[in-house]
Amino acid sequence: MLITINGHDLINTFIFSLDSFTELSQLIHNLSKEHFGYLPIDPPKDILSKIPSELPPFLDNTPASRELRCAYIQHIISKTLTFRVFQPFLFTLGRRYDKADTFFQMLSMDIRRKSVRREAFWRQQTLKAAYTTSDAKQSINVAAAVIVDEIIDHIKHFADPKHLDSLLIGVRKIVKLAAETWRHARVERELVLANFPAPDAESVSNEGWMEYAANKDQKHTPSNEPTRHVVLRTFPRITREAAHEDFASDEEKATPCVYSQGVVLYSDSPVIMGRLQEFAKNANDSLATDSPPKTPLGAKGIEKLPPIDVSSPKAMTVRSAPTSPGTKGQFMKM
C-alpha cells in the first residue's frame, strides 16, 4: 500500500513502519539518557511504590544507578504506549470509551474465528473510515494529549524540575510518532501486534527478545539458574502476521515479519548486576569503617562480581525490506 506523508512522495507503509518503530525506540532511549541522568530530589512515596520490588533502588547518581533509572523510564513510556496506543482496537476512542473498544475487539475476534480473510477486510475498512473522517486528526491529537499527560505525570518525578519544558517536548514527539506509526500500520490488511507481557505472565516465551544493555560484541549466554526471571520490559515486541493466502501476492506479504524484537531486563542482566556491585562495594566500605550499611541490599553483599559493562542499550529491529534483504534484514517465521 502506498501513502503520502505531509505532502512528500508516496512511500511503502511497510518500509515506513520499519523505520518508524526503529526511530521510536531510539527516541525513547535518548529521552531517558538526556533527562534522567541526574536526580536532584527523591520522588514522592506514592510514585516510588509503583516501582517493581525486584528492581534494585536507583535513586543515586552513580553510573549503574543512572542506567537502571533510564531502563525504568523506558519501561514506563513503552508500557503506556503499548496499552494506550498499540493494543486498543481504535486508540482514538480513549479510556472514556473502553466499552466501545472492547466491543470492537470482541467483534473482530468473532469474525476472525469464522473467516480470517473477512476479518482482515472488515478491520481495514473500519479503521480506514475511522482515520479518514473530518475530525480524525482532532481525535488523534486529543488522545495523544491525554497519553502525554499520563506519561509526564509519572516520569517527571525522576527528572530535574528545571528542565520539565524540554522533557514535555520530547514526550510529545514520542507520542506523536507512536500514534502516526500505528495509524498507518493498522490500516494494512495484515494484522500488526504489539506484545508487552507482564514479568509474571504465564506461558510467555522470552526467546527472541533482546536483553537490555547486553554487550553486542560478544555472545551472551543466558544463565541456567532457575532464579533468572524477567524484571521488566523496556520496549514491546512488534510483529506483523503473514497475509491470508488470498492476499499473499508476493514474498513480503506471505511471510510473517518482526518490526521490533522487544527489549527485556532480567534479574541477572548487566545493569542490575552492576547496581548490586555498587551496593556490595558500599557494604564493604561500611564494614571497614564500622558503620552500618546504607541500604538493606548493601548488607547482603555480592561476592566477587566481575566488572559489568553497562553500555547504553539499543532496541534492535529486524529489518525486512523486500528491496534489499541483505542489508535490511530477513523475514522471520514465528
PDB file of C-alpha atoms in Angstrom, residues 73-267:
ATOM      1  CA  ILE A  73      11.806   5.324  32.406  1.00  0.00           C
ATOM      2  CA  GLN A  74      11.899   3.445  29.094  1.00  0.00           C
ATOM      3  CA  HIS A  75       9.658   0.811  30.668  1.00  0.00           C
ATOM      4  CA  ILE A  76       7.072   3.383  31.762  1.00  0.00           C
ATOM      5  CA  ILE A  77       6.937   5.106  28.369  1.00  0.00           C
ATOM      6  CA  SER A  78       6.784   1.869  26.377  1.00  0.00           C
ATOM      7  CA  LYS A  79       4.182   0.324  28.670  1.00  0.00           C
ATOM      8  CA  THR A  80       1.938   3.376  28.379  1.00  0.00           C
ATOM      9  CA  LEU A  81       2.269   3.486  24.594  1.00  0.00           C
ATOM     10  CA  THR A  82       1.512  -0.226  24.329  1.00  0.00           C
ATOM     11  CA  PHE A  83      -1.638  -0.163  26.441  1.00  0.00           C
ATOM     12  CA  ARG A  84      -2.933   3.230  25.271  1.00  0.00           C
ATOM     13  CA  VAL A  85      -1.953   3.219  21.574  1.00  0.00           C
ATOM     14  CA  PHE A  86      -0.872  -0.193  20.298  1.00  0.00           C
ATOM     15  CA  GLN A  87      -3.302  -2.607  21.934  1.00  0.00           C
ATOM     16  CA  PRO A  88      -6.740  -0.909  21.694  1.00  0.00           C
ATOM     17  CA  PHE A  89      -8.732  -1.623  18.546  1.00  0.00           C
ATOM     18  CA  LEU A  90      -9.027   2.132  17.917  1.00  0.00           C
ATOM     19  CA  PHE A  91      -6.842   4.192  20.263  1.00  0.00           C
ATOM     20  CA  THR A  92      -8.617   7.478  19.450  1.00  0.00           C
ATOM     21  CA  LEU A  93     -11.639   6.268  21.422  1.00  0.00           C
ATOM     22  CA  GLY A  94      -9.665   6.863  24.604  1.00  0.00           C
ATOM     23  CA  ARG A  95     -10.258   5.483  28.076  1.00  0.00           C
ATOM     24  CA  ARG A  96     -13.719   7.046  28.268  1.00  0.00           C
ATOM     25  CA  TYR A  97     -14.952   4.600  25.650  1.00  0.00           C
ATOM     26  CA  ASP A  98     -13.350   1.405  26.923  1.00  0.00           C
ATOM     27  CA  LYS A  99     -16.627  -0.482  26.483  1.00  0.00           C
ATOM     28  CA  ALA A 100     -16.893   0.564  22.838  1.00  0.00           C
ATOM     29  CA  ASP A 101     -13.316  -0.502  22.184  1.00  0.00           C
ATOM     30  CA  THR A 102     -13.940  -3.833  23.903  1.00  0.00           C
ATOM     31  CA  PHE A 103     -16.967  -4.325  21.668  1.00  0.00           C
ATOM     32  CA  PHE A 104     -14.859  -3.801  18.533  1.00  0.00           C
ATOM     33  CA  GLN A 105     -12.192  -6.161  19.866  1.00  0.00           C
ATOM     34  CA  MET A 106     -14.746  -8.896  20.522  1.00  0.00           C
ATOM     35  CA  LEU A 107     -16.414  -8.356  17.154  1.00  0.00           C
ATOM     36  CA  SER A 108     -13.046  -8.608  15.410  1.00  0.00           C
ATOM     37  CA  MET A 109     -12.220 -11.879  17.168  1.00  0.00           C
ATOM     38  CA  ASP A 110     -15.656 -13.294  16.403  1.00  0.00           C
ATOM     39  CA  ILE A 111     -15.348 -12.528  12.684  1.00  0.00           C
ATOM     40  CA  ARG A 112     -11.787 -13.846  12.656  1.00  0.00           C
ATOM     41  CA  ARG A 113     -12.865 -17.188  14.121  1.00  0.00           C
ATOM     42  CA  LYS A 114     -15.203 -17.640  11.174  1.00  0.00           C
ATOM     43  CA  SER A 115     -13.006 -16.163   8.444  1.00  0.00           C
ATOM     44  CA  VAL A 116      -9.524 -14.624   8.656  1.00  0.00           C
ATOM     45  CA  ARG A 117      -9.964 -13.142   5.204  1.00  0.00           C
ATOM     46  CA  ARG A 118     -13.282 -11.495   6.062  1.00  0.00           C
ATOM     47  CA  GLU A 119     -11.945 -10.085   9.342  1.00  0.00           C
ATOM     48  CA  ALA A 120      -8.919  -8.585   7.581  1.00  0.00           C
ATOM     49  CA  PHE A 121     -11.151  -6.829   5.047  1.00  0.00           C
ATOM     50  CA  TRP A 122     -13.633  -5.662   7.709  1.00  0.00           C
ATOM     51  CA  ARG A 123     -10.903  -4.361  10.028  1.00  0.00           C
ATOM     52  CA  GLN A 124      -9.117  -2.498   7.239  1.00  0.00           C
ATOM     53  CA  GLN A 125     -12.277  -0.773   6.017  1.00  0.00           C
ATOM     54  CA  THR A 126     -13.457   0.058   9.549  1.00  0.00           C
ATOM     55  CA  LEU A 127     -10.158   1.632  10.584  1.00  0.00           C
ATOM     56  CA  LYS A 128      -9.762   3.470   7.282  1.00  0.00           C
ATOM     57  CA  ALA A 129     -13.160   5.036   7.844  1.00  0.00           C
ATOM     58  CA  ALA A 130     -12.271   5.978  11.429  1.00  0.00           C
ATOM     59  CA  TYR A 131      -8.938   7.526  10.465  1.00  0.00           C
ATOM     60  CA  THR A 132     -10.188   9.488   7.452  1.00  0.00           C
ATOM     61  CA  THR A 133     -13.218  11.258   8.927  1.00  0.00           C
ATOM     62  CA  SER A 134     -13.252  15.047   9.031  1.00  0.00           C
ATOM     63  CA  ASP A 135     -12.454  15.112  12.747  1.00  0.00           C
ATOM     64  CA  ALA A 136      -9.963  12.207  12.721  1.00  0.00           C
ATOM     65  CA  LYS A 137      -6.927  14.457  13.159  1.00  0.00           C
ATOM     66  CA  GLN A 138      -8.514  16.234  16.095  1.00  0.00           C
ATOM     67  CA  SER A 139      -9.421  12.906  17.720  1.00  0.00           C
ATOM     68  CA  ILE A 140      -5.836  11.701  17.368  1.00  0.00           C
ATOM     69  CA  ASN A 141      -4.484  14.925  18.876  1.00  0.00           C
ATOM     70  CA  VAL A 142      -6.887  14.735  21.826  1.00  0.00           C
ATOM     71  CA  ALA A 143      -5.994  11.108  22.527  1.00  0.00           C
ATOM     72  CA  ALA A 144      -2.279  11.875  22.191  1.00  0.00           C
ATOM     73  CA  ALA A 145      -2.507  14.797  24.633  1.00  0.00           C
ATOM     74  CA  VAL A 146      -4.078  12.559  27.281  1.00  0.00           C
ATOM     75  CA  ILE A 147      -1.336   9.954  26.800  1.00  0.00           C
ATOM     76  CA  VAL A 148       1.375  12.618  27.067  1.00  0.00           C
ATOM     77  CA  ASP A 149      -0.074  13.832  30.371  1.00  0.00           C
ATOM     78  CA  GLU A 150      -0.222  10.282  31.715  1.00  0.00           C
ATOM     79  CA  ILE A 151       3.441   9.668  30.900  1.00  0.00           C
ATOM     80  CA  ILE A 152       4.620  13.035  32.217  1.00  0.00           C
ATOM     81  CA  ASP A 153       2.702  12.658  35.492  1.00  0.00           C
ATOM     82  CA  HIS A 154       4.730   9.560  36.269  1.00  0.00           C
ATOM     83  CA  ILE A 155       8.224  10.218  34.938  1.00  0.00           C
ATOM     84  CA  LYS A 156       8.567  13.917  35.824  1.00  0.00           C
ATOM     85  CA  HIS A 157       9.387  12.984  39.424  1.00  0.00           C
ATOM     86  CA  PHE A 158      12.609  11.312  38.255  1.00  0.00           C
ATOM     87  CA  ALA A 159      13.786  14.316  36.223  1.00  0.00           C
ATOM     88  CA  ASP A 160      15.319  17.676  37.046  1.00  0.00           C
ATOM     89  CA  PRO A 161      12.406  20.129  37.620  1.00  0.00           C
ATOM     90  CA  LYS A 162      14.398  22.840  35.847  1.00  0.00           C
ATOM     91  CA  HIS A 163      14.089  21.020  32.524  1.00  0.00           C
ATOM     92  CA  LEU A 164      10.449  19.918  32.521  1.00  0.00           C
ATOM     93  CA  ASP A 165       9.613  22.024  29.456  1.00  0.00           C
ATOM     94  CA  SER A 166      12.134  20.229  27.268  1.00  0.00           C
ATOM     95  CA  LEU A 167      11.027  16.896  28.750  1.00  0.00           C
ATOM     96  CA  LEU A 168       7.438  17.653  27.759  1.00  0.00           C
ATOM     97  CA  ILE A 169       8.517  18.468  24.202  1.00  0.00           C
ATOM     98  CA  GLY A 170      10.404  15.182  23.990  1.00  0.00           C
ATOM     99  CA  VAL A 171       7.458  13.118  25.242  1.00  0.00           C
ATOM    100  CA  ARG A 172       5.095  14.847  22.809  1.00  0.00           C
ATOM    101  CA  LYS A 173       7.399  13.939  19.938  1.00  0.00           C
ATOM    102  CA  ILE A 174       7.470  10.297  21.046  1.00  0.00           C
ATOM    103  CA  VAL A 175       3.688  10.015  21.413  1.00  0.00           C
ATOM    104  CA  LYS A 176       3.068  11.746  18.085  1.00  0.00           C
ATOM    105  CA  LEU A 177       5.397   9.347  16.281  1.00  0.00           C
ATOM    106  CA  ALA A 178       3.825   6.337  18.012  1.00  0.00           C
ATOM    107  CA  ALA A 179       0.298   7.449  17.089  1.00  0.00           C
ATOM    108  CA  GLU A 180       1.137   8.198  13.451  1.00  0.00           C
ATOM    109  CA  THR A 181       3.117   4.989  13.000  1.00  0.00           C
ATOM    110  CA  TRP A 182       0.372   2.856  14.492  1.00  0.00           C
ATOM    111  CA  ARG A 183      -2.340   4.594  12.474  1.00  0.00           C
ATOM    112  CA  HIS A 184      -0.582   3.686   9.228  1.00  0.00           C
ATOM    113  CA  ALA A 185       0.233   0.152  10.388  1.00  0.00           C
ATOM    114  CA  ARG A 186      -3.360  -0.551  11.405  1.00  0.00           C
ATOM    115  CA  VAL A 187      -4.908   0.272   8.031  1.00  0.00           C
ATOM    116  CA  GLU A 188      -2.997  -2.585   6.418  1.00  0.00           C
ATOM    117  CA  ARG A 189      -4.879  -5.862   5.898  1.00  0.00           C
ATOM    118  CA  GLU A 190      -2.179  -7.842   7.704  1.00  0.00           C
ATOM    119  CA  LEU A 191      -2.608  -7.760  11.462  1.00  0.00           C
ATOM    120  CA  VAL A 192       0.136  -5.930  13.387  1.00  0.00           C
ATOM    121  CA  LEU A 193       0.509  -6.874  17.061  1.00  0.00           C
ATOM    122  CA  ALA A 194       2.393  -5.283  19.958  1.00  0.00           C
ATOM    123  CA  ASN A 195       3.231  -7.556  22.899  1.00  0.00           C
ATOM    124  CA  PHE A 196       4.334  -6.279  26.302  1.00  0.00           C
ATOM    125  CA  PRO A 197       3.766  -9.191  28.721  1.00  0.00           C
ATOM    126  CA  ALA A 198       3.904  -8.712  32.473  1.00  0.00           C
ATOM    127  CA  PRO A 199       7.019 -10.140  34.181  1.00  0.00           C
ATOM    128  CA  ASP A 200       4.984 -12.912  35.800  1.00  0.00           C
ATOM    129  CA  ALA A 201       2.839 -13.688  32.748  1.00  0.00           C
ATOM    130  CA  GLU A 202       2.379 -17.419  32.279  1.00  0.00           C
ATOM    131  CA  SER A 203       3.078 -19.295  29.031  1.00  0.00           C
ATOM    132  CA  VAL A 204       5.093 -16.396  27.631  1.00  0.00           C
ATOM    133  CA  SER A 205       8.302 -17.197  25.790  1.00  0.00           C
ATOM    134  CA  ASN A 206      11.148 -14.691  26.015  1.00  0.00           C
ATOM    135  CA  GLU A 207      13.002 -16.318  23.140  1.00  0.00           C
ATOM    136  CA  GLY A 208      13.904 -13.736  20.537  1.00  0.00           C
ATOM    137  CA  TRP A 209      13.709 -10.759  22.903  1.00  0.00           C
ATOM    138  CA  MET A 210      16.797  -8.544  23.162  1.00  0.00           C
ATOM    139  CA  GLU A 211      18.364  -8.332  26.617  1.00  0.00           C
ATOM    140  CA  TYR A 212      18.690  -4.803  27.939  1.00  0.00           C
ATOM    141  CA  ALA A 213      22.267  -3.468  27.936  1.00  0.00           C
ATOM    142  CA  ALA A 214      23.734  -6.802  26.845  1.00  0.00           C
ATOM    143  CA  ASN A 215      27.140  -6.495  25.203  1.00  0.00           C
ATOM    144  CA  LYS A 216      26.593  -6.914  21.462  1.00  0.00           C
ATOM    145  CA  ASP A 217      30.287  -7.569  20.783  1.00  0.00           C
ATOM    146  CA  GLN A 218      30.166 -10.938  22.485  1.00  0.00           C
ATOM    147  CA  LYS A 219      27.545 -13.639  22.605  1.00  0.00           C
ATOM    148  CA  HIS A 220      25.562 -13.601  25.816  1.00  0.00           C
ATOM    149  CA  THR A 221      24.813 -16.994  27.268  1.00  0.00           C
ATOM    150  CA  PRO A 222      21.688 -16.844  29.420  1.00  0.00           C
ATOM    151  CA  SER A 223      22.088 -18.200  32.912  1.00  0.00           C
ATOM    152  CA  ASN A 224      20.633 -21.639  33.549  1.00  0.00           C
ATOM    153  CA  GLU A 225      19.843 -20.713  37.124  1.00  0.00           C
ATOM    154  CA  PRO A 226      16.154 -21.243  37.892  1.00  0.00           C
ATOM    155  CA  THR A 227      16.119 -17.899  39.688  1.00  0.00           C
ATOM    156  CA  ARG A 228      16.674 -15.996  36.422  1.00  0.00           C
ATOM    157  CA  HIS A 229      13.459 -14.221  35.516  1.00  0.00           C
ATOM    158  CA  VAL A 230      12.049 -11.113  33.878  1.00  0.00           C
ATOM    159  CA  VAL A 231      12.052  -7.951  35.992  1.00  0.00           C
ATOM    160  CA  LEU A 232      10.581  -5.587  33.399  1.00  0.00           C
ATOM    161  CA  ARG A 233      10.461  -4.823  29.668  1.00  0.00           C
ATOM    162  CA  THR A 234      11.678  -1.600  28.074  1.00  0.00           C
ATOM    163  CA  PHE A 235      10.237  -1.864  24.547  1.00  0.00           C
ATOM    164  CA  PRO A 236       7.441  -4.007  23.100  1.00  0.00           C
ATOM    165  CA  ARG A 237       7.800  -6.823  20.608  1.00  0.00           C
ATOM    166  CA  ILE A 238       6.007  -5.759  17.422  1.00  0.00           C
ATOM    167  CA  THR A 239       5.146  -8.263  14.712  1.00  0.00           C
ATOM    168  CA  ARG A 240       3.129  -8.418  11.520  1.00  0.00           C
ATOM    169  CA  GLU A 241       1.322 -11.622  10.660  1.00  0.00           C
ATOM    170  CA  ALA A 242       1.534 -13.305   7.269  1.00  0.00           C
ATOM    171  CA  ALA A 243      -1.105 -12.305   4.761  1.00  0.00           C
ATOM    172  CA  HIS A 244      -4.060 -14.553   4.071  1.00  0.00           C
ATOM    173  CA  GLU A 245      -3.387 -16.781   1.069  1.00  0.00           C
ATOM    174  CA  ASP A 246      -5.907 -14.789  -0.977  1.00  0.00           C
ATOM    175  CA  PHE A 247      -3.879 -11.608  -0.380  1.00  0.00           C
ATOM    176  CA  ALA A 248      -0.332 -13.038  -0.462  1.00  0.00           C
ATOM    177  CA  SER A 249       0.768 -11.815  -3.878  1.00  0.00           C
ATOM    178  CA  ASP A 250       4.471 -11.551  -3.051  1.00  0.00           C
ATOM    179  CA  GLU A 251       7.087 -12.762  -0.582  1.00  0.00           C
ATOM    180  CA  GLU A 252       6.830  -9.631   1.540  1.00  0.00           C
ATOM    181  CA  LYS A 253       3.204 -10.271   2.446  1.00  0.00           C
ATOM    182  CA  ALA A 254       3.368 -14.066   2.529  1.00  0.00           C
ATOM    183  CA  THR A 255       5.891 -14.211   5.368  1.00  0.00           C
ATOM    184  CA  PRO A 256       5.466 -13.001   8.980  1.00  0.00           C
ATOM    185  CA  CYS A 257       7.675 -10.070   9.907  1.00  0.00           C
ATOM    186  CA  VAL A 258       9.230  -8.779  13.122  1.00  0.00           C
ATOM    187  CA  TYR A 259       9.284  -4.989  13.316  1.00  0.00           C
ATOM    188  CA  SER A 260      10.850  -4.967  16.787  1.00  0.00           C
ATOM    189  CA  GLN A 261      12.255  -7.865  18.799  1.00  0.00           C
ATOM    190  CA  GLY A 262      11.375  -6.169  22.068  1.00  0.00           C
ATOM    191  CA  VAL A 263      13.754  -5.496  24.960  1.00  0.00           C
ATOM    192  CA  VAL A 264      13.697  -7.232  28.341  1.00  0.00           C
ATOM    193  CA  LEU A 265      15.569  -6.754  31.621  1.00  0.00           C
ATOM    194  CA  TYR A 266      16.353  -9.939  33.560  1.00  0.00           C
ATOM    195  CA  SER A 267      17.179 -10.355  37.232  1.00  0.00           C
TER     196      SER A 267
END
